[in-house]
């Protein structure tokens, strides 16, 4: 049975005041009212764009084209279902946002209608023929509250593009707040949780699960912050899917507090920045948890531009935990990470030309593959300090670049502790080769298990970094001198806010 959707306009209390005020709007699946659907109250509605419905409304996929203005709030109330017969949704969206706000006066879309007697969340469910559940083209200063559950759709849970083509370099100023859930996106040409273009946006702690390809996909843009996203079960229909894919950027993005479970997928990355418009692009990944499928062709974090990866836990990467493919000498920093049992190696610094130094500091690596840390290619300067490398890798630290500078590392277990282009080399200043004595044995299952026992000789055995305000894996300032490895603060477990 076809379910019609309706729109209600609630006039503001001070509608007759001398100055303009923010309005409240309501969209509901069914309601009745004595005014033939003019939207004068929450309980008032018209069905399917019938006579009396507000101008421009045609079910949920065609929102109001006049009336919604700066500072307004649109309440999407209840549960909406797209049925097979509703062909007007095909290749479009169940909720199309078509108005822009302005700086300091954003338009907010929310599913929390509890103040008016409705539900606290809105559910949009597609049968799979809708292109997106929520879509906006060329609109700016929009906030989508974290009160939506989006289920189904061919191409995306949310499409936040600058234009239909998706490739116009404008500032979006769009916020997707924490709390939204997206699931079951299959059958289209994209199959992603959220996709966007344009600069200056924010995605909070959204939950994304059961996605055909990518969890989050940046078509083009930059200056986006992704903070707290939880992404599981991606690459269901295509092994090329990533938890987060960033591309075609000229400016930086930050991925923070990401939880990425790719244990179902056979390839690709937790986070990738590729097809970049400029090597000046800067990606920051911090405080990430990345679990991958054993024995696959995958990488935890991969970038073709400047990158910083810090305080992240990466397990079972199919090739490397972290790879910097820095063709034009872009800078790479990896500090305070824990990388466990990658197939090939923990960190791959692949700088093919000179440029800013790569800094690989205070990482904990357990590798049973070919390398612990691989410093390869050209004459680039690659600084390797205070890292703990254990396991049965063929090479602990591989010094392939003539500018490699390593000191105060602990390498314990690999067949060749230090390799100079495949030939056994000597240890450098401050080097150690000792069991690090992790709190939970040689192969801990939690990040906290990699803390050092009081009897470890790695405690306070590193060298000062002198690189500004940086923290160890536990988000604490390093000891002076720091301990070797990701837990570089030496004064005890209770000082850290991170326990897993």
Coordinates of C-alpha atoms in Angstrom, one line a residue:
X1 CA 0.0 0.0 0.0
X2 CA 1.4 3.4 -0.9
X3 CA 2.3 5.5 2.0
X4 CA 1.9 9.3 1.4
X5 CA 4.0 11.8 3.2
X6 CA 2.9 15.2 4.3
X7 CA 4.3 18.6 5.3
X8 CA 3.2 21.0 8.0
X9 CA 4.2 24.5 8.6
X10 CA 3.9 25.8 12.1
X11 CA 3.8 29.6 12.0
X12 CA 6.2 31.3 14.5
X13 CA 4.8 32.6 17.8
X14 CA 6.1 36.1 16.9
X15 CA 4.9 36.0 13.3
X16 CA 3.6 39.5 13.5
X17 CA 6.6 41.0 15.2
X18 CA 8.5 43.8 13.6
X19 CA 11.5 41.8 12.7
X20 CA 11.9 38.3 11.1
X21 CA 12.2 35.3 13.4
X22 CA 13.2 31.7 12.8
X23 CA 10.3 29.4 11.8
X24 CA 9.5 25.8 12.8
X25 CA 8.4 23.4 10.0
X26 CA 7.0 19.9 10.4
X27 CA 7.0 16.9 8.0
X28 CA 4.9 13.9 9.0
X29 CA 3.6 10.8 7.3
X30 CA -0.1 11.4 8.2
X31 CA -2.2 13.9 10.0
X32 CA -5.4 15.9 9.7
X33 CA -6.3 19.5 10.3
X34 CA -9.3 21.8 9.9
X35 CA -7.4 24.2 7.6
X36 CA -7.0 21.8 4.7
X37 CA -3.3 21.3 5.3
X38 CA -2.0 24.8 5.6
X39 CA 0.5 23.7 8.2
X40 CA -0.8 25.9 11.0
X41 CA -0.1 23.3 13.7
X42 CA 1.9 20.0 14.3
X43 CA -1.3 18.0 14.0
X44 CA -2.2 19.6 10.6
X45 CA -1.3 18.0 7.3
X46 CA -2.2 17.2 3.7
X47 CA -1.5 14.0 1.9
X48 CA 0.7 13.6 -1.1
X49 CA 0.7 17.3 -2.1
X50 CA -3.1 17.5 -2.1
X51 CA -4.9 20.8 -2.3
X52 CA -3.9 23.0 0.6
X53 CA -0.4 21.5 1.0
X54 CA 2.3 24.2 1.1
X55 CA 3.5 25.3 -2.3
X56 CA 6.3 23.2 -3.7
X57 CA 5.7 20.1 -1.5
X58 CA 5.4 16.8 -3.2
X59 CA 5.9 14.0 -0.7
X60 CA 9.2 13.9 1.2
X61 CA 11.5 13.9 -1.8
X62 CA 10.5 17.4 -2.8
X63 CA 10.7 19.8 0.1
X64 CA 9.5 23.3 0.3
X65 CA 11.0 25.6 -2.3
X66 CA 9.8 28.8 -0.6
X67 CA 9.4 29.7 3.0
X68 CA 12.3 27.9 4.6
X69 CA 14.8 30.5 5.4
X70 CA 17.9 31.4 7.5
X71 CA 17.7 30.1 11.1
X72 CA 14.7 27.9 10.5
X73 CA 14.3 24.4 12.0
X74 CA 12.6 21.6 10.0
X75 CA 11.2 18.7 12.1
X76 CA 11.0 15.4 10.3
X77 CA 8.6 13.4 12.5
X78 CA 8.0 9.7 12.6
X79 CA 8.7 6.8 10.2
X80 CA 8.6 7.2 6.4
X81 CA 8.6 4.2 4.0
X82 CA 9.2 4.4 0.3
X83 CA 7.1 1.8 -1.5
X84 CA 7.7 0.2 -4.9
X85 CA 4.9 2.2 -6.5
X86 CA 6.4 5.5 -5.6
X87 CA 8.3 5.9 -8.8
X88 CA 9.0 9.6 -8.2
X89 CA 11.7 8.6 -5.8
X90 CA 13.7 6.7 -8.4
X91 CA 17.3 8.0 -8.6
X92 CA 16.4 10.9 -6.4
X93 CA 16.1 11.1 -2.6
X94 CA 13.4 10.6 0.1
X95 CA 14.4 13.9 1.7
X96 CA 15.7 16.6 -0.6
X97 CA 17.1 19.6 1.1
X98 CA 16.8 22.6 -1.2
X99 CA 17.3 25.7 0.8
X100 CA 20.5 27.3 2.2
X101 CA 21.1 29.1 5.5
X102 CA 23.8 31.6 6.1
X103 CA 26.7 32.2 8.4
X104 CA 25.5 32.4 12.0
X105 CA 22.0 31.4 10.9
X106 CA 22.0 27.8 9.7
X107 CA 19.0 25.8 8.7
X108 CA 18.6 22.7 11.0
X109 CA 16.9 19.5 10.1
X110 CA 16.1 17.2 13.0
X111 CA 14.1 14.0 13.7
X112 CA 13.4 14.9 17.3
X113 CA 9.8 16.0 17.5
X114 CA 9.3 15.1 21.2
X115 CA 8.7 18.8 22.2
X116 CA 5.6 18.7 20.0
X117 CA 4.4 15.3 21.2
X118 CA 6.1 13.3 18.5
X119 CA 8.9 10.7 18.4
X120 CA 12.6 11.4 19.3
X121 CA 14.0 10.0 16.0
X122 CA 12.9 9.9 12.4
X123 CA 13.3 6.7 10.3
X124 CA 13.6 6.9 6.5
X125 CA 13.4 3.4 4.9
X126 CA 13.8 2.9 1.1
X127 CA 13.0 -0.2 -0.8
X128 CA 16.3 0.3 -2.6
X129 CA 15.1 2.3 -5.7
X130 CA 15.8 5.7 -4.1
X131 CA 19.2 7.1 -5.0
X132 CA 19.8 8.6 -1.5
X133 CA 17.9 8.9 1.7
X134 CA 18.9 12.5 2.3
X135 CA 20.3 14.7 -0.5
X136 CA 21.3 18.3 -0.9
X137 CA 22.8 19.9 -4.0
X138 CA 24.5 23.4 -3.9
X139 CA 23.2 24.2 -0.5
X140 CA 25.2 25.7 2.4
X141 CA 25.0 26.3 6.1
X142 CA 22.9 23.2 6.8
X143 CA 22.9 21.2 10.1
X144 CA 21.5 17.6 10.0
X145 CA 20.9 16.6 13.6
X146 CA 21.9 13.1 14.8
X147 CA 18.3 12.0 15.1
X148 CA 17.9 10.1 11.8
X149 CA 17.9 6.4 11.1
X150 CA 18.5 5.8 7.3
X151 CA 17.8 2.4 5.9
X152 CA 18.1 1.3 2.3
X153 CA 18.9 3.3 -0.8
X154 CA 21.0 2.5 -3.9
X155 CA 23.8 5.1 -3.8
X156 CA 24.0 6.8 -0.4
X157 CA 22.5 7.3 3.0
X158 CA 23.4 11.0 2.5
X159 CA 24.6 12.8 -0.6
X160 CA 26.0 16.3 0.2
X161 CA 27.1 17.6 -3.2
X162 CA 27.8 21.1 -4.5
X163 CA 25.9 20.4 -7.7
X164 CA 24.4 17.5 -9.6
X165 CA 27.9 16.9 -11.0
X166 CA 29.3 17.0 -7.5
X167 CA 32.5 19.0 -8.5
X168 CA 32.1 22.6 -7.7
X169 CA 34.6 24.1 -5.3
X170 CA 32.4 26.0 -2.8
X171 CA 32.4 26.1 0.9
X172 CA 29.6 23.9 2.2
X173 CA 29.5 24.5 5.9
X174 CA 27.4 21.4 6.4
X175 CA 27.3 19.6 9.8
X176 CA 26.1 16.0 10.2
X177 CA 25.8 15.7 14.0
X178 CA 26.5 12.6 16.1
X179 CA 23.8 10.0 16.4
X180 CA 22.7 9.3 12.9
X181 CA 22.7 5.7 11.7
X182 CA 22.9 4.5 8.1
X183 CA 22.6 0.9 6.9
X184 CA 21.8 -1.4 4.0
X185 CA 23.1 0.7 1.0
X186 CA 23.3 -1.6 -2.0
X187 CA 22.5 -1.8 -5.7
X188 CA 23.6 1.5 -7.1
X189 CA 26.7 3.0 -8.8
X190 CA 28.2 4.4 -5.5
X191 CA 26.9 2.4 -2.5
X192 CA 28.3 4.6 0.2
X193 CA 27.2 5.7 3.7
X194 CA 27.8 9.4 3.2
X195 CA 29.3 11.1 0.1
X196 CA 30.1 14.8 -0.3
X197 CA 31.9 17.5 -2.2
X198 CA 32.9 21.0 -1.3
X199 CA 35.0 22.3 1.6
X200 CA 34.4 23.0 5.3
X201 CA 32.2 20.4 6.7
X202 CA 31.8 18.2 9.8
X203 CA 30.6 14.6 10.3
X204 CA 30.3 13.5 13.9
X205 CA 29.8 10.1 15.6
X206 CA 27.6 8.5 13.0
X207 CA 27.1 4.8 12.9
X208 CA 27.4 3.2 9.4
X209 CA 26.9 -0.6 8.7
X210 CA 26.2 -3.0 5.8
X211 CA 27.4 -0.8 2.9
X212 CA 28.1 -2.0 -0.6
X213 CA 31.4 0.0 -1.1
X214 CA 32.7 2.9 1.1
X215 CA 31.5 4.0 4.5
X216 CA 32.5 7.7 3.9
X217 CA 33.4 9.0 0.5
X218 CA 34.8 12.5 -0.3
X219 CA 34.3 13.1 -4.0
X220 CA 36.2 16.4 -3.9
X221 CA 36.8 19.1 -1.3
X222 CA 38.8 19.5 1.8
X223 CA 38.8 21.0 5.3
X224 CA 36.3 18.4 6.6
X225 CA 36.5 17.0 10.1
X226 CA 35.3 13.4 10.7
X227 CA 35.1 12.8 14.4
X228 CA 33.9 9.6 16.1
X229 CA 32.4 7.7 13.2
X230 CA 31.8 4.0 13.8
X231 CA 31.9 2.1 10.5
X232 CA 31.5 -1.7 10.1
X233 CA 30.8 -4.2 7.4
X234 CA 31.7 -2.2 4.3
X235 CA 32.9 -3.5 0.9
X236 CA 29.9 -6.0 1.0
X237 CA 29.4 -5.7 -2.8
X238 CA 32.8 -4.5 -4.0
X239 CA 36.2 -5.4 -2.5
X240 CA 37.4 -1.8 -3.4
X241 CA 35.5 -0.3 -0.5
X242 CA 37.2 1.7 2.3
X243 CA 35.9 2.9 5.7
X244 CA 36.9 6.4 4.7
X245 CA 38.0 7.5 1.2
X246 CA 39.2 11.0 0.6
X247 CA 40.2 12.2 -2.9
X248 CA 40.6 15.2 -5.3
X249 CA 41.6 17.6 -2.6
X250 CA 43.7 20.7 -2.4
X251 CA 43.4 21.2 1.3
X252 CA 43.4 19.1 4.5
X253 CA 41.0 16.7 6.2
X254 CA 41.1 15.3 9.7
X255 CA 39.8 11.9 10.7
X256 CA 39.6 11.5 14.4
X257 CA 38.4 8.8 16.8
X258 CA 37.3 6.5 13.9
X259 CA 36.3 3.0 14.6
X260 CA 36.7 0.9 11.5
X261 CA 36.0 -2.8 11.3
X262 CA 37.0 -4.2 8.0
X263 CA 37.3 -7.8 9.1
X264 CA 34.8 -8.8 6.5
X265 CA 36.6 -7.2 3.5
X266 CA 39.4 -8.6 1.4
X267 CA 41.2 -5.4 0.4
X268 CA 41.6 -1.7 0.5
X269 CA 42.0 0.7 3.5
X270 CA 40.6 1.9 6.7
X271 CA 41.5 5.5 5.6
X272 CA 42.9 6.5 2.2
X273 CA 43.7 9.8 0.6
X274 CA 44.4 9.4 -3.2
X275 CA 43.9 11.0 -6.6
X276 CA 44.9 14.3 -5.0
X277 CA 45.0 17.6 -6.8
X278 CA 48.0 18.7 -4.9
X279 CA 50.8 17.1 -2.8
X280 CA 50.2 20.1 -0.4
X281 CA 47.1 18.3 0.8
X282 CA 47.4 17.4 4.4
X283 CA 45.6 14.4 6.1
X284 CA 45.5 13.9 9.8
X285 CA 44.4 10.6 11.3
X286 CA 44.3 10.4 15.1
X287 CA 43.0 8.1 17.8
X288 CA 41.7 5.5 15.3
X289 CA 40.9 1.9 15.9
X290 CA 41.3 -0.1 12.7
X291 CA 40.7 -3.9 12.5
X292 CA 41.3 -5.7 9.2
X293 CA 40.9 -9.2 7.8
X294 CA 43.9 -11.5 8.2
X295 CA 45.7 -12.4 4.9
X296 CA 44.1 -9.8 2.7
X297 CA 45.6 -7.1 0.4
X298 CA 44.9 -4.1 2.6
X299 CA 46.5 -1.1 4.3
X300 CA 45.5 0.6 7.5
X301 CA 46.2 4.2 6.4
X302 CA 47.4 5.2 2.9
X303 CA 48.1 8.7 1.5
X304 CA 49.6 10.2 -1.6
X305 CA 50.0 13.6 0.1
X306 CA 51.2 15.0 3.4
X307 CA 50.0 12.9 6.2
X308 CA 50.1 12.6 10.0
X309 CA 49.0 9.4 11.7
X310 CA 49.1 9.4 15.5
X311 CA 47.8 7.5 18.5
X312 CA 46.1 4.9 16.3
X313 CA 45.7 1.1 16.7
X314 CA 45.9 -0.9 13.4
X315 CA 45.7 -4.7 13.4
X316 CA 46.1 -7.4 10.7
X317 CA 46.7 -5.1 7.7
X318 CA 47.1 -7.1 4.6
X319 CA 50.3 -5.3 3.5
X320 CA 51.3 -2.3 5.7
X321 CA 49.8 -0.7 8.7
X322 CA 50.7 2.8 7.3
X323 CA 51.9 3.7 3.8
X324 CA 53.0 7.1 2.6
X325 CA 53.3 7.1 -1.2
X326 CA 54.9 10.5 -1.4
X327 CA 55.9 11.0 -5.0
X328 CA 56.8 14.7 -4.7
X329 CA 58.5 14.6 -1.3
X330 CA 55.5 15.5 0.8
X331 CA 56.0 15.2 4.6
X332 CA 54.9 12.1 6.6
X333 CA 54.7 11.8 10.3
X334 CA 53.7 8.7 12.3
X335 CA 53.9 9.0 16.0
X336 CA 52.5 7.0 19.0
X337 CA 50.8 4.3 16.9
X338 CA 50.4 0.6 17.7
X339 CA 50.5 -1.7 14.6
X340 CA 50.0 -5.4 15.1
X341 CA 50.7 -8.3 12.8
X342 CA 50.6 -6.8 9.3
X343 CA 51.3 -9.2 6.5
X344 CA 54.2 -7.2 5.0
X345 CA 55.3 -4.6 7.5
X346 CA 54.2 -1.9 10.0
X347 CA 55.2 1.3 8.3
X348 CA 56.2 2.0 4.7
X349 CA 57.8 5.4 4.0
X350 CA 58.0 5.5 0.2
X351 CA 59.4 9.0 -0.7
X352 CA 60.6 9.0 -4.3
X353 CA 62.2 12.4 -4.0
X354 CA 63.8 14.7 -1.5
X355 CA 61.7 17.2 0.5
X356 CA 60.5 17.6 4.1
X357 CA 61.7 14.9 6.4
X358 CA 59.5 11.9 7.3
X359 CA 59.4 11.5 11.1
X360 CA 58.6 8.0 12.4
X361 CA 58.6 8.3 16.2
X362 CA 57.5 6.2 19.2
X363 CA 55.5 3.5 17.4
X364 CA 55.0 0.0 18.7
X365 CA 55.2 -2.6 15.9
X366 CA 54.7 -6.4 16.0
X367 CA 55.5 -7.7 12.6
X368 CA 55.9 -11.3 11.4
X369 CA 56.2 -10.3 7.8
X370 CA 59.0 -8.9 5.7
X371 CA 59.6 -5.6 7.5
X372 CA 59.1 -3.7 10.7
X373 CA 59.7 -0.3 9.3
X374 CA 60.6 0.2 5.6
X375 CA 62.4 3.4 4.7
X376 CA 62.7 3.2 0.9
X377 CA 63.6 5.1 -2.2
X378 CA 65.6 8.2 -3.2
X379 CA 67.6 10.5 -1.1
X380 CA 64.8 11.6 1.3
X381 CA 65.5 12.3 5.0
X382 CA 63.7 9.7 7.1
X383 CA 64.0 10.0 10.8
X384 CA 63.3 6.9 12.8
X385 CA 63.4 7.3 16.6
X386 CA 62.1 5.5 19.8
X387 CA 60.3 2.7 18.0
X388 CA 59.7 -0.7 19.4
X389 CA 59.8 -3.5 16.8
X390 CA 59.2 -7.1 17.8
X391 CA 58.1 -10.3 16.0
X392 CA 59.7 -12.6 13.5
X393 CA 60.0 -10.2 10.5
X394 CA 62.8 -10.7 8.0
X395 CA 64.0 -7.1 8.5
X396 CA 63.5 -5.0 11.6
X397 CA 64.4 -1.6 10.1
X398 CA 65.1 -1.5 6.3
X399 CA 67.2 1.5 5.4
X400 CA 66.7 1.8 1.6
X401 CA 66.9 5.6 1.5
X402 CA 70.3 7.2 1.7
X403 CA 68.9 9.8 4.1
X404 CA 67.6 7.4 6.7
X405 CA 68.6 8.4 10.2
X406 CA 67.7 6.0 13.0
X407 CA 68.5 6.0 16.7
X408 CA 67.1 4.8 20.1
X409 CA 65.0 2.0 18.6
X410 CA 64.4 -1.4 20.1
X411 CA 64.4 -4.2 17.6
X412 CA 63.9 -7.7 19.1
X413 CA 63.1 -10.8 17.1
X414 CA 63.6 -10.1 13.4
X415 CA 66.1 -12.2 11.4
X416 CA 68.0 -9.1 10.4
X417 CA 67.7 -6.3 12.9
X418 CA 69.0 -3.6 10.6
X419 CA 69.2 -3.9 6.8
X420 CA 70.9 -1.6 4.4
X421 CA 69.3 -2.2 1.1
X422 CA 69.1 -5.9 1.8
X423 CA 72.5 -6.2 3.4
X424 CA 72.8 -6.6 7.2
X425 CA 73.8 -3.4 8.8
X426 CA 74.8 -2.2 12.2
X427 CA 72.8 -0.7 15.0
X428 CA 72.7 3.0 15.5
X429 CA 73.1 5.3 18.6
X430 CA 71.0 4.2 21.6
X431 CA 69.8 1.0 19.9
X432 CA 68.4 -1.8 22.0
X433 CA 67.5 -5.4 21.4
X434 CA 65.4 -6.6 24.3
X435 CA 62.1 -8.1 25.1
X436 CA 59.9 -5.0 25.7
X437 CA 58.0 -6.7 28.5
X438 CA 54.5 -5.7 27.6
X439 CA 51.9 -5.8 30.4
X440 CA 49.9 -8.6 28.7
X441 CA 52.6 -10.7 27.2
X442 CA 54.2 -10.8 23.8
X443 CA 51.0 -10.3 21.7
X444 CA 48.4 -8.4 23.7
X445 CA 44.8 -8.3 22.4
X446 CA 44.1 -4.7 23.6
X447 CA 46.0 -1.5 23.2
X448 CA 46.4 -1.1 26.9
X449 CA 48.1 -4.5 27.0
X450 CA 51.1 -2.9 25.2
X451 CA 52.0 -0.7 28.2
X452 CA 55.4 -1.5 29.6
X453 CA 55.9 -3.3 32.8
X454 CA 57.9 -1.4 35.5
X455 CA 60.8 -3.8 34.9
X456 CA 61.0 -3.0 31.1
X457 CA 64.4 -1.6 30.0
X458 CA 62.5 0.5 27.4
X459 CA 61.1 2.8 30.0
X460 CA 62.7 6.3 29.7
X461 CA 65.2 4.8 27.2
X462 CA 64.4 6.9 24.2
X463 CA 65.7 10.3 23.0
X464 CA 64.0 13.7 23.2
X465 CA 62.0 14.5 20.1
X466 CA 61.8 18.3 20.2
X467 CA 58.9 18.4 17.8
X468 CA 56.4 20.5 19.8
X469 CA 53.2 19.5 21.6
X470 CA 52.7 15.8 20.8
X471 CA 51.3 13.0 22.9
X472 CA 51.8 9.2 23.3
X473 CA 49.2 6.6 22.6
X474 CA 47.5 7.4 25.9
X475 CA 47.2 11.1 24.9
X476 CA 49.8 12.2 27.5
X477 CA 52.9 14.3 27.2
X478 CA 56.0 12.1 26.7
X479 CA 58.3 11.5 29.7
X480 CA 61.7 13.2 29.6
X481 CA 63.3 11.2 28.2
X482 CA 60.4 9.3 26.7
X483 CA 60.0 5.5 26.8
X484 CA 60.5 3.6 23.6
X485 CA 57.3 2.6 21.9
X486 CA 53.8 4.1 21.7
X487 CA 53.2 4.3 25.4
X488 CA 56.0 6.9 25.8
X489 CA 54.8 8.2 29.2
X490 CA 56.6 6.2 32.0
X491 CA 54.8 7.0 35.2
X492 CA 52.1 4.4 35.4
X493 CA 48.8 3.2 33.9
X494 CA 46.6 5.4 36.0
X495 CA 47.8 8.6 34.3
X496 CA 46.2 7.6 31.0
X497 CA 42.5 8.1 30.0
X498 CA 42.8 5.3 27.4
X499 CA 42.3 1.8 28.7
X500 CA 41.6 -0.3 25.6

